[in-house]
Amino acid sequence: MKILILGSGGREHALAWAVARSQRVTEVVCAPGNGGMAQIARCVDVDLKNLDSMVQLAQAEDPALTIVGPELPLSLGVADALAARGLRVFGPTRAAAMLETSKGFAKRFMQRHNIPTGNYAVCSTVAEFEKAVDIFHAPMVVKADGLAAGKGVIVCSSRSTAFEAGKSLFSGELLGAAERQIVVEEFLEGDEISFLCLSDGQHVVPLVPAQDHKRIGEGDTGPNTGGMGVYSTDELLEPAMTDWILRHIAEPTVRGMADEDTPFVGVLYCGLMMTARGPQVLEFNVRFGDPETQAILVRLESDLVTALEACADGRLSATELQWASGASACVIASSEGYPGSYKTGFPINGLDAAARIPGVQVFHSGTTRNSGQFFTAGGRVLGTTAAAATLEEALARAYEAMAEIQFDGIYYRRDIGHRAKTKKP
Ligand code: AMP
Ligand code: GLY
């Protein structure tokens, strides 16, 4: 089988690695890919912002399966376009992707289907917004409705900061383009869990849970990023809690989407807050998480291609995934200045030594390769991911590998997994 992967981050490198391990796969093509992916796949050019470019590439390559990594191509309807041309694709249609592309849609959908989530108001005018802010208690959360690469969520400690945030979203000051809709939400407290499942439109199969570290600074301080590290353990969720989340959140979501004639095929990523009144959905994503995917896939023992193909073909009910028991951890190294502005083009050293540490995979996020030398090419540059019997061991290996890696301005958090370690037994 030939597999085409759309995307260029650590998530896609981990997907390419897992796909390449399948006995059934003869060729992996990544578009556009990155320096790390070029070691295990053929990388070809594509414009992920341009539907025609992706369709032309898929038609020319004619893969047995296309896996869509990021949300942007899905929001443009790449899954619809490939399916219409008889190409098998793993990822939701444009209509089903609205669970991520419109926070207002997701909130109203959850309300229609009794899926637990915080109180909210969807506002289309400044007047509506001002009325909503009056009703909510501080702290509250103000969110841009559309895709904003993690920059559209503002936690506001007072009504006046909420007013300011909303006004700058409506005026276009904050994200560069004026938002047509804003969601105001109650602030939820608790531990965050990334709960990802596969779906074929009818059935749901959960992946192992993970906990992301979204803030740039240690102790979860500073601005939000795409994710600076993540871990996954069996202890993160009790079996009874996993079951509850499946029955009350993941399954009703997939059933609701099918009932509304927009069946959901792909990865349903439920961003959950484990609050005192139970798990509440903070957000849905309609794709694999980054860096969750890195930590999840190093624990997967089953054939990923067979599972994703079963989703695309609508026969997931017969699929059971096997996982390595224990834990995994991923530490992300970023460029100096990220998530603000940063420089690129610095040589990266120590990659071979890092990869030699047992159980470690180095997945590249933003790198290029030139005459055998790797260079930084993004905000998040790469991550070291390790699976082991315990979280302590997985973290120790991921950090041991990271210590081998050097580039100018390298930054990584030293406290990945800190919440797990401070949890009482
Ligand atoms: P979202 O893109 O909606 O997941 O928001 C990004 C991050 O903002 C989440 O991962 C949370 O850390 C935080 N967040 C979003 N909504 C809320 C909420 N209602 N209460 C508390 N924190 C939130
Ligand atoms: N790690 C968060 C995300 O993928 O959205």
Coordinates of C-alpha atoms and ligand atoms in Angstrom, one line a residue:
M1 CA 0.0 0.0 0.0
K2 CA 1.0 3.6 -0.7
I3 CA 0.0 6.1 2.0
L4 CA -0.1 9.8 1.6
I5 CA 0.2 12.0 4.7
L6 CA -0.7 15.7 4.5
G7 CA 1.1 18.0 6.9
S8 CA 4.6 18.9 8.1
G9 CA 4.7 18.8 11.9
G10 CA 5.7 16.4 14.7
R11 CA 2.3 14.9 14.6
E12 CA 2.8 14.0 10.9
H13 CA 6.3 12.6 11.6
A14 CA 4.9 10.3 14.2
L15 CA 2.1 9.3 11.9
A16 CA 4.6 8.5 9.1
W17 CA 6.7 6.5 11.6
A18 CA 3.7 4.5 12.7
V19 CA 2.5 4.0 9.2
A20 CA 5.9 2.9 7.9
R21 CA 5.9 0.1 10.6
S22 CA 2.9 -1.5 9.0
Q23 CA 3.7 -4.7 7.1
R24 CA 1.2 -3.7 4.5
V25 CA 2.8 -0.4 3.6
T26 CA 5.3 -0.2 0.7
E27 CA 5.6 3.5 0.4
V28 CA 4.9 6.6 2.5
V29 CA 4.6 10.0 0.8
C30 CA 4.5 13.1 3.0
A31 CA 3.3 16.5 1.7
P32 CA 5.0 18.8 2.3
G33 CA 6.8 16.9 5.2
N34 CA 9.9 18.1 6.9
G35 CA 13.6 17.2 7.4
G36 CA 12.8 14.4 9.8
M37 CA 10.1 12.9 7.7
A38 CA 12.4 12.9 4.7
Q39 CA 14.4 10.1 6.4
I40 CA 11.5 7.7 6.3
A41 CA 9.3 8.9 3.5
R42 CA 9.3 10.6 0.1
C43 CA 8.5 14.3 0.7
V44 CA 6.7 16.2 -2.1
D45 CA 5.6 19.8 -2.4
V46 CA 2.0 20.8 -1.7
D47 CA 0.1 24.0 -0.6
L48 CA -2.0 23.0 2.4
K49 CA -4.0 26.2 2.0
N50 CA -5.0 25.4 -1.5
L51 CA -7.6 22.7 -2.2
D52 CA -6.6 22.3 -5.9
S53 CA -3.0 21.8 -5.0
M54 CA -3.9 18.9 -2.6
V55 CA -6.4 17.3 -5.0
Q56 CA -3.9 17.4 -7.9
L57 CA -1.2 15.8 -5.7
A58 CA -3.5 13.1 -4.4
Q59 CA -4.7 12.3 -8.0
A60 CA -1.2 12.1 -9.3
E61 CA 0.0 9.9 -6.4
D62 CA -3.1 7.8 -6.2
P63 CA -2.5 6.4 -2.7
A64 CA -4.5 3.6 -1.1
L65 CA -5.2 6.0 1.8
T66 CA -4.7 9.7 2.4
I67 CA -4.3 10.8 6.1
V68 CA -4.9 14.4 6.8
G69 CA -2.9 15.8 9.7
P70 CA -3.8 19.5 10.3
E71 CA -7.2 21.2 10.6
L72 CA -6.8 23.7 7.8
P73 CA -7.1 21.3 4.9
L74 CA -10.1 19.7 6.5
S75 CA -11.7 23.1 6.9
L76 CA -11.2 23.7 3.2
G77 CA -13.0 20.4 2.4
V78 CA -10.1 18.2 1.4
A79 CA -11.8 15.1 2.6
D80 CA -14.9 15.9 0.6
A81 CA -12.9 16.6 -2.5
L82 CA -10.8 13.4 -2.4
A83 CA -13.8 11.2 -1.6
A84 CA -15.7 12.8 -4.6
R85 CA -12.8 11.6 -6.8
G86 CA -12.9 8.1 -5.5
L87 CA -9.8 8.5 -3.3
R88 CA -10.0 6.9 0.2
V89 CA -9.3 9.5 2.9
F90 CA -9.0 9.5 6.7
G91 CA -10.4 12.8 8.0
P92 CA -13.9 14.4 8.4
T93 CA -15.8 16.3 5.7
R94 CA -15.9 20.1 5.8
A95 CA -19.4 19.9 7.5
A96 CA -18.2 17.5 10.2
A97 CA -15.0 19.5 10.7
M98 CA -17.3 22.3 12.0
L99 CA -16.9 20.7 15.5
E100 CA -13.5 22.4 15.4
T101 CA -13.9 25.2 12.9
S102 CA -16.8 26.9 14.7
K103 CA -16.8 27.0 18.5
G104 CA -20.4 28.4 18.3
F105 CA -21.5 25.4 16.3
A106 CA -19.7 23.0 18.7
K107 CA -21.4 24.6 21.7
R108 CA -24.9 24.5 20.2
F109 CA -24.3 21.0 19.0
M110 CA -23.4 19.9 22.5
Q111 CA -26.4 21.6 23.9
R112 CA -28.7 19.8 21.4
H113 CA -27.3 16.5 22.3
N114 CA -26.9 16.9 26.1
I115 CA -23.1 16.6 26.0
P116 CA -21.5 18.1 29.2
T117 CA -19.8 21.5 28.6
G118 CA -19.6 24.8 30.3
N119 CA -22.3 27.5 30.1
Y120 CA -21.9 29.8 27.1
A121 CA -23.3 32.5 25.0
V122 CA -22.7 32.8 21.2
C123 CA -22.6 36.5 20.2
S124 CA -22.7 38.0 16.7
T125 CA -22.8 41.7 17.7
V126 CA -21.0 43.9 20.2
A127 CA -24.4 44.6 21.8
E128 CA -25.1 40.8 22.3
F129 CA -21.6 40.4 23.6
E130 CA -21.9 43.2 26.2
K131 CA -25.2 41.6 27.4
A132 CA -23.5 38.2 27.7
V133 CA -20.6 39.5 29.7
D134 CA -23.0 41.1 32.1
I135 CA -24.6 37.8 32.9
F136 CA -21.4 35.7 33.4
H137 CA -19.2 35.8 36.5
A138 CA -15.5 36.5 36.4
P139 CA -13.3 34.8 35.6
M140 CA -14.8 34.0 32.2
V141 CA -13.4 32.9 28.8
V142 CA -13.8 34.8 25.6
K143 CA -13.2 32.9 22.4
A144 CA -13.0 33.6 18.7
D145 CA -15.5 31.4 16.9
G146 CA -13.1 30.3 14.1
L147 CA -9.7 28.6 13.7
A148 CA -7.1 30.7 15.5
A149 CA -4.1 28.4 16.0
G150 CA -4.6 28.6 19.8
K151 CA -4.5 32.4 19.9
G152 CA -8.3 32.9 20.0
V153 CA -8.9 32.0 23.6
I154 CA -8.6 34.7 26.3
V155 CA -9.2 33.9 29.9
C156 CA -10.5 37.1 31.5
S157 CA -10.2 37.8 35.3
S158 CA -12.7 40.6 35.2
R159 CA -15.7 41.9 33.2
S160 CA -13.7 44.9 32.0
T161 CA -10.9 42.7 30.5
A162 CA -13.6 40.5 28.9
F163 CA -15.1 43.6 27.3
E164 CA -11.7 44.6 26.0
A165 CA -10.9 41.1 24.6
G166 CA -14.3 40.9 22.9
K167 CA -14.0 44.3 21.3
S168 CA -10.5 43.6 19.9
L169 CA -11.7 40.3 18.5
F170 CA -14.7 42.0 16.8
S171 CA -12.6 44.8 15.5
G172 CA -9.9 42.5 14.1
E173 CA -7.1 44.0 16.3
L174 CA -6.4 40.7 18.1
L175 CA -6.3 38.1 15.4
G176 CA -5.7 40.3 12.3
A177 CA -9.2 39.6 10.9
A178 CA -12.5 40.7 12.4
E179 CA -14.4 37.8 14.1
R180 CA -18.1 37.5 13.1
Q181 CA -18.9 35.4 16.2
I182 CA -17.6 35.3 19.7
V183 CA -18.3 32.7 22.4
V184 CA -18.3 33.7 26.0
E185 CA -17.9 30.8 28.4
E186 CA -17.8 30.1 32.1
F187 CA -14.3 29.4 33.4
L188 CA -13.9 25.7 34.3
E189 CA -11.3 24.4 36.8
G190 CA -9.6 21.1 37.0
D191 CA -7.1 18.9 35.2
E192 CA -7.1 18.9 31.4
I193 CA -7.2 15.6 29.5
S194 CA -6.9 15.1 25.7
F195 CA -9.2 12.2 25.0
L196 CA -8.9 11.1 21.4
C197 CA -11.0 8.5 19.6
L198 CA -11.2 7.0 16.1
S199 CA -14.6 7.1 14.4
D200 CA -16.0 5.6 11.2
G201 CA -19.1 7.8 11.4
Q202 CA -21.0 5.3 13.6
H203 CA -18.6 3.6 16.0
V204 CA -16.0 4.9 18.4
V205 CA -12.7 3.4 19.5
P206 CA -10.7 5.3 22.1
L207 CA -7.0 5.9 22.0
V208 CA -5.0 6.1 25.2
P209 CA -5.5 9.4 27.1
A210 CA -2.8 12.1 27.2
Q211 CA -2.1 15.3 29.1
D212 CA -0.7 18.2 27.1
H213 CA 1.3 21.2 28.4
K214 CA 0.1 24.2 26.5
R215 CA 1.9 27.0 28.2
I216 CA 5.4 28.0 27.3
G217 CA 6.7 28.4 30.8
E218 CA 7.4 25.9 33.6
G219 CA 4.7 25.5 36.2
D220 CA 2.2 26.2 33.3
T221 CA 2.9 29.9 33.1
G222 CA 3.1 32.3 30.2
P223 CA 1.4 32.3 26.8
N224 CA -0.3 29.4 25.2
T225 CA 1.6 27.4 22.6
G226 CA 0.8 24.6 20.2
G227 CA 2.0 22.2 23.0
M228 CA 5.4 22.0 24.8
G229 CA 5.2 18.4 25.9
V230 CA 2.8 15.6 26.8
Y231 CA 2.5 12.4 28.6
S232 CA 0.3 9.4 28.5
T233 CA -0.2 6.8 31.3
D234 CA -2.8 4.1 32.1
E235 CA -3.4 6.0 35.4
L236 CA -4.5 9.2 33.7
L237 CA -8.1 7.8 33.5
E238 CA -9.7 5.0 35.5
P239 CA -11.4 2.4 33.2
A240 CA -14.8 3.5 34.7
M241 CA -14.1 7.1 33.8
T242 CA -13.0 6.2 30.3
D243 CA -16.3 4.3 29.9
W244 CA -18.2 7.3 31.2
I245 CA -16.5 9.7 28.7
L246 CA -17.3 7.3 25.9
R247 CA -20.9 7.0 26.8
H248 CA -21.6 10.6 27.7
I249 CA -19.3 12.5 25.4
A250 CA -17.6 10.6 22.5
E251 CA -20.5 8.3 21.5
P252 CA -23.3 10.9 21.7
T253 CA -21.1 13.3 19.6
V254 CA -20.6 10.7 16.8
R255 CA -24.3 9.7 17.0
G256 CA -25.4 13.3 17.0
M257 CA -23.3 14.1 13.9
A258 CA -24.7 11.0 12.1
D259 CA -28.3 12.0 13.1
E260 CA -27.7 15.5 11.7
D261 CA -26.5 14.0 8.3
T262 CA -22.9 15.0 8.9
P263 CA -21.3 11.8 10.0
F264 CA -17.9 12.2 11.6
V265 CA -15.0 10.1 10.1
G266 CA -11.6 10.6 11.5
V267 CA -10.1 11.4 14.9
L268 CA -12.5 13.1 17.4
Y269 CA -10.2 14.9 19.9
C270 CA -12.2 15.8 23.0
G271 CA -10.4 18.5 25.0
L272 CA -11.8 17.8 28.5
M273 CA -11.7 19.6 31.8
M274 CA -12.0 17.2 34.7
T275 CA -14.1 19.4 37.0
A276 CA -15.7 18.8 40.4
R277 CA -19.0 18.2 38.5
G278 CA -17.4 15.7 36.1
P279 CA -15.7 15.9 32.7
Q280 CA -16.8 18.9 30.6
V281 CA -15.8 19.5 27.0
L282 CA -13.6 22.5 26.5
E283 CA -13.3 22.0 22.8
F284 CA -13.4 19.5 20.0
N285 CA -10.6 19.1 17.5
V286 CA -11.2 17.0 14.4
R287 CA -7.7 15.7 13.9
F288 CA -4.9 14.1 15.8
G289 CA -3.3 16.4 18.5
D290 CA 0.2 17.7 18.3
P291 CA 2.2 16.6 20.5
E292 CA -0.4 14.1 21.8
T293 CA 0.0 11.9 18.7
Q294 CA 3.7 11.4 19.4
A295 CA 3.1 10.1 22.9
I296 CA 0.0 8.1 21.9
L297 CA 1.5 6.4 18.8
V298 CA 4.7 5.2 20.6
R299 CA 2.3 3.1 22.8
L300 CA 0.3 1.7 19.9
E301 CA 1.0 -2.0 19.2
S302 CA -1.7 -2.6 16.6
D303 CA -1.4 -1.7 12.9
L304 CA -2.3 2.0 12.6
V305 CA -3.0 1.7 8.8
T306 CA -5.6 -1.1 9.3
A307 CA -7.4 1.0 12.0
L308 CA -7.5 4.2 9.9
E309 CA -8.6 2.3 6.8
A310 CA -11.4 0.7 8.8
C311 CA -12.6 4.2 9.7
A312 CA -12.5 5.4 6.1
D313 CA -14.4 2.2 5.1
G314 CA -17.0 2.5 7.8
R315 CA -16.1 -0.8 9.5
L316 CA -14.5 0.2 12.7
S317 CA -16.8 -2.0 14.9
A318 CA -14.5 -5.0 14.4
T319 CA -11.4 -3.1 15.4
E320 CA -9.7 -3.4 18.8
L321 CA -6.5 -1.6 19.4
Q322 CA -3.6 -3.1 21.5
W323 CA -1.5 -0.7 23.6
A324 CA 1.8 -1.1 25.5
S325 CA 0.9 -0.8 29.2
G326 CA 2.9 1.7 31.1
A327 CA 3.6 5.2 30.0
S328 CA 5.1 7.5 27.4
A329 CA 6.3 11.1 27.4
C330 CA 7.2 13.7 24.8
V331 CA 9.3 16.8 25.4
I332 CA 9.2 19.5 22.7
A333 CA 12.2 21.8 22.0
S334 CA 11.4 25.2 20.5
S335 CA 13.2 28.2 19.0
E336 CA 14.1 31.1 21.3
G337 CA 11.2 33.6 21.2
Y338 CA 8.4 31.1 20.4
P339 CA 5.4 31.5 20.6
G340 CA 6.3 35.0 19.7
S341 CA 8.7 35.8 16.8
Y342 CA 11.9 33.7 16.4
K343 CA 14.7 33.1 14.0
T344 CA 15.3 29.9 12.0
G345 CA 18.1 28.2 10.0
F346 CA 20.3 27.2 13.0
P347 CA 22.2 23.8 12.6
I348 CA 20.9 21.0 14.8
N349 CA 23.4 18.6 16.4
G350 CA 23.2 15.5 18.5
L351 CA 20.3 13.8 16.8
D352 CA 22.0 10.5 16.3
A353 CA 23.1 10.3 19.9
A354 CA 19.5 11.1 21.0
A355 CA 18.0 8.5 18.8
R356 CA 20.3 5.8 20.2
I357 CA 18.8 6.0 23.7
P358 CA 16.6 2.9 24.0
G359 CA 12.9 3.5 23.5
V360 CA 13.3 7.0 22.2
Q361 CA 12.0 8.4 19.0
V362 CA 12.9 11.9 17.8
F363 CA 10.0 13.4 15.8
H364 CA 10.7 16.6 13.9
S365 CA 8.2 19.5 14.0
G366 CA 10.0 22.3 12.1
T367 CA 13.3 21.2 10.5
T368 CA 14.9 21.1 7.1
R369 CA 17.7 18.9 5.9
N370 CA 20.4 20.0 3.5
S371 CA 23.3 17.7 2.5
G372 CA 22.8 15.5 5.6
Q373 CA 22.7 18.4 8.1
F374 CA 19.5 19.4 9.9
F375 CA 18.5 23.0 10.5
T376 CA 15.7 24.6 12.6
A377 CA 12.8 25.8 10.5
G378 CA 9.9 26.5 12.9
G379 CA 8.8 27.6 16.4
R380 CA 8.4 24.1 17.6
V381 CA 11.6 22.4 16.2
L382 CA 11.4 18.8 17.4
G383 CA 10.5 16.5 20.3
T384 CA 12.0 13.5 22.0
T385 CA 9.4 10.8 22.8
A386 CA 9.9 7.7 24.9
A387 CA 7.7 4.8 25.9
A388 CA 8.6 2.9 29.1
A389 CA 7.1 0.8 31.9
T390 CA 6.6 3.8 34.2
L391 CA 6.2 7.6 33.6
E392 CA 9.4 8.3 35.5
E393 CA 11.4 6.1 33.2
A394 CA 9.7 7.5 30.0
L395 CA 10.4 11.1 31.2
A396 CA 14.0 10.2 32.2
R397 CA 14.7 8.8 28.7
A398 CA 13.0 11.7 26.8
Y399 CA 15.1 14.2 28.8
E400 CA 18.2 12.2 28.4
A401 CA 17.7 12.3 24.7
M402 CA 16.9 16.0 24.7
A403 CA 20.1 16.7 26.6
E404 CA 22.0 15.3 23.6
I405 CA 20.4 17.8 21.2
Q406 CA 21.8 21.3 20.5
F407 CA 20.9 24.2 18.4
D408 CA 21.2 28.0 19.0
G409 CA 18.5 29.2 21.3
I410 CA 17.1 25.8 22.2
Y411 CA 14.4 25.9 24.8
Y412 CA 12.4 23.2 26.5
R413 CA 10.3 22.8 29.7
R414 CA 12.0 20.7 32.4
D415 CA 8.7 19.9 34.1
I416 CA 6.8 17.8 31.6
G417 CA 4.6 15.4 33.6
H418 CA 4.8 17.5 36.8
R419 CA 1.1 17.2 37.4
A420 CA 1.2 13.4 37.3
K421 CA 4.1 13.3 39.8
T422 CA 2.5 15.5 42.3
K423 CA -0.8 13.6 42.2
K424 CA -1.5 11.6 45.4
P425 CA -1.6 7.9 45.0
Ligands
AMP1 P1 -9.6 25.7 23.5 O1 -8.9 26.0 22.2 O2 -11.0 26.0 23.5 O3 -9.3 24.3 24.0 O4 -8.9 26.6 24.5 C1 -7.5 26.6 24.7 C2 -7.1 26.4 26.2 O5 -7.7 27.4 26.9 C3 -7.6 25.1 26.8 O6 -6.8 24.1 26.6 C4 -7.8 25.5 28.2 O7 -6.5 25.4 28.9 C5 -8.2 27.0 28.2 N1 -9.6 27.1 28.2 C6 -10.5 27.1 27.2 N2 -11.8 27.1 27.6 C7 -11.7 27.2 29.0 C8 -12.7 27.3 30.0 N3 -14.0 27.3 29.7 N4 -12.3 27.3 31.3 C9 -11.0 27.2 31.6 N5 -10.0 27.1 30.7 C10 -10.4 27.1 29.4
GLY2 N1 -2.0 19.8 21.5 C1 -3.2 20.5 21.2 C2 -3.7 20.4 19.9 O1 -3.2 19.6 19.1 O2 -4.6 21.1 19.5

